[in-house]
Every structure is written in structure tokens, then in C-alpha cells.
Amino acid sequence: MPLFQNATFHISAHKLSELPPPSGIEVAFAGRSNAGKSSALNTLANHNRLAFVSKQPGRTQLINFFSLGNDRFLVDLPGYGYAKVPEAMRKHWQLTLATYLSQRPCIGGLVLVMDCRHPLTPLDRQMLDWYSPSGKPIHVLLTKSDKLSRQAANQTLQQVRKELEANWGNCSVQLFSSLKKQGVEEAEAAIGRWLFAPEDEVPDTVA
Ligand code: GDP
């Protein structure tokens, strides 16, 4: 059974003051608008519309929490880098993202979603610069891998891995396709490690 199949919508926050009090462990999903973040969340949760797959990139300006039970959460952050967003809104969201990521104690790790055809954009690098010093793990999903040949996708994977190793610590990376449901188990394993300690797997019924 997929690890995140029981994910349910929990709460939306428009601003930092609306965030639920920190508790348990949450994994944040960030990425450039249109990179495929909502689709990846839906695929991992085995849901069609858990995270709204946006027709208007950049418009989903909310921090959405999805509960996995047991005080574990997946957090969908607003996509960044959408050109048509007014400057004031862009600034507001950059500050909100930076503050959320730097001050939220219960973040277990960051999933950074990138379109495998355009990985490591300047804003992706900025995000890595911000977050890597926290020492918390970062897992990069190179999405839409079905859009590249197997060889080109693997080349991209190696290149991105090399750059991550050279410039930022504590990063892992993989190929992912929501369309073809590829890379789901690998992503579950990487993210699941941050959320569920081995003792969580002991069934409740054991006396
Ligand atoms: P978000 O803005 O990062 O949340 O991106 P979305 O999940 O809304 O996806 C943006 C566009 O990319 C949509 O048209 C999706 O159908 C498409 N898309 C997302 N993931 C994939 C994928 O794995 N393969 C392909 N071919 N298209 C995808």
C-alpha cells in the first residue's frame, strides 16, 4: 500500500500567522510553478486532486497541509517564479517561504520539485542556498522524466547529482514521473525515512 495513501486535507494558511502550531513532523514540498509539484503530491498520495493541479501556475498562493495521521504532515508550499505574479505578491511570498522554511522547527526535510528538462534554475539554487545550511535533508524530484529519453533523463540525473554534491550538502536526487508513476517507491522511501522512525512501524496491537 502506498505510504501516503491515507493523506487527507488538513488546513490551508494564507499567511504565517495562520499556520497550525508546530507539532510532530512535516515534509515541505517546494518548487518552481508548473514544475509538477501538485501532480507529484497527488501521485504519492494516490489521489487525483489532493493537491489542486493548477491550470494557472502561480495562483495557488496557500500553504496547504495534508495529514498522514499520527501528527505527520505533507506541506504543499506555493510555487515560485511565475512571471505574471505582481511584484508585491512575489515579494510577500518569497518572504513567507523563507520565514516558514527557516523558522519552522518541525520540518523533517524539504522535497524540491524540478522539471527535469530545466533543473536548477536560479530560484531553485536560491532555495538550496537558503535551506541547505539548516542541515536538514533535501530530496530533489526531477519530474516529468517521461518527457526525456531514458538516456537523456539519466544524463540529467547524473549532472544534477554532481552539482548538488559540489555545492550543497545533505541532498539526494531522483527521476520521477507522475504520468508514468515512475519513481514512486524511491520517493516514498526517501521521504518516509524523515517522517517515520523504525519504531513507528511496530503495530499498535502489540502488547
Ligand atoms: P505545479 O505548478 O508545480 O503544482 O505543477 P502541476 O502539477 O500543476 O503540473 C504542471 C503541468 O505539468 C500540468 O499540465 C501537468 O499535467 C504536467 N505534469 C505534471 N507532472 C507531469 C509528469 O510527470 N509528466 C508529464 N508529461 N506532465 C506532467
PDB file of C-alpha atoms in Angstrom, residues 16 19 22 36 40 65 112 134 136 166-167:
ATOM      1  CA  LEU A  16       2.382  32.718   8.597  1.00  0.00           C
ATOM      2  CA  LEU A  19      -0.016  28.130  10.356  1.00  0.00           C
ATOM      3  CA  PRO A  22       4.252  23.182  15.131  1.00  0.00           C
ATOM      4  CA  GLY A  36       4.824  19.291 -11.423  1.00  0.00           C
ATOM      5  CA  ALA A  40       3.774  14.630  -7.650  1.00  0.00           C
ATOM      6  CA  PHE A  65      -1.217  20.895   4.976  1.00  0.00           C
ATOM      7  CA  LEU A 112      12.346  20.247  -4.079  1.00  0.00           C
ATOM      8  CA  SER A 134      19.776  24.241   8.054  1.00  0.00           C
ATOM      9  CA  LYS A 136      18.107  19.187   7.226  1.00  0.00           C
ATOM     10  CA  ALA A 166      29.598  20.071  -5.290  1.00  0.00           C
ATOM     11  CA  ASN A 167      27.506  22.967  -3.980  1.00  0.00           C
TER      12      ASN A 167
END
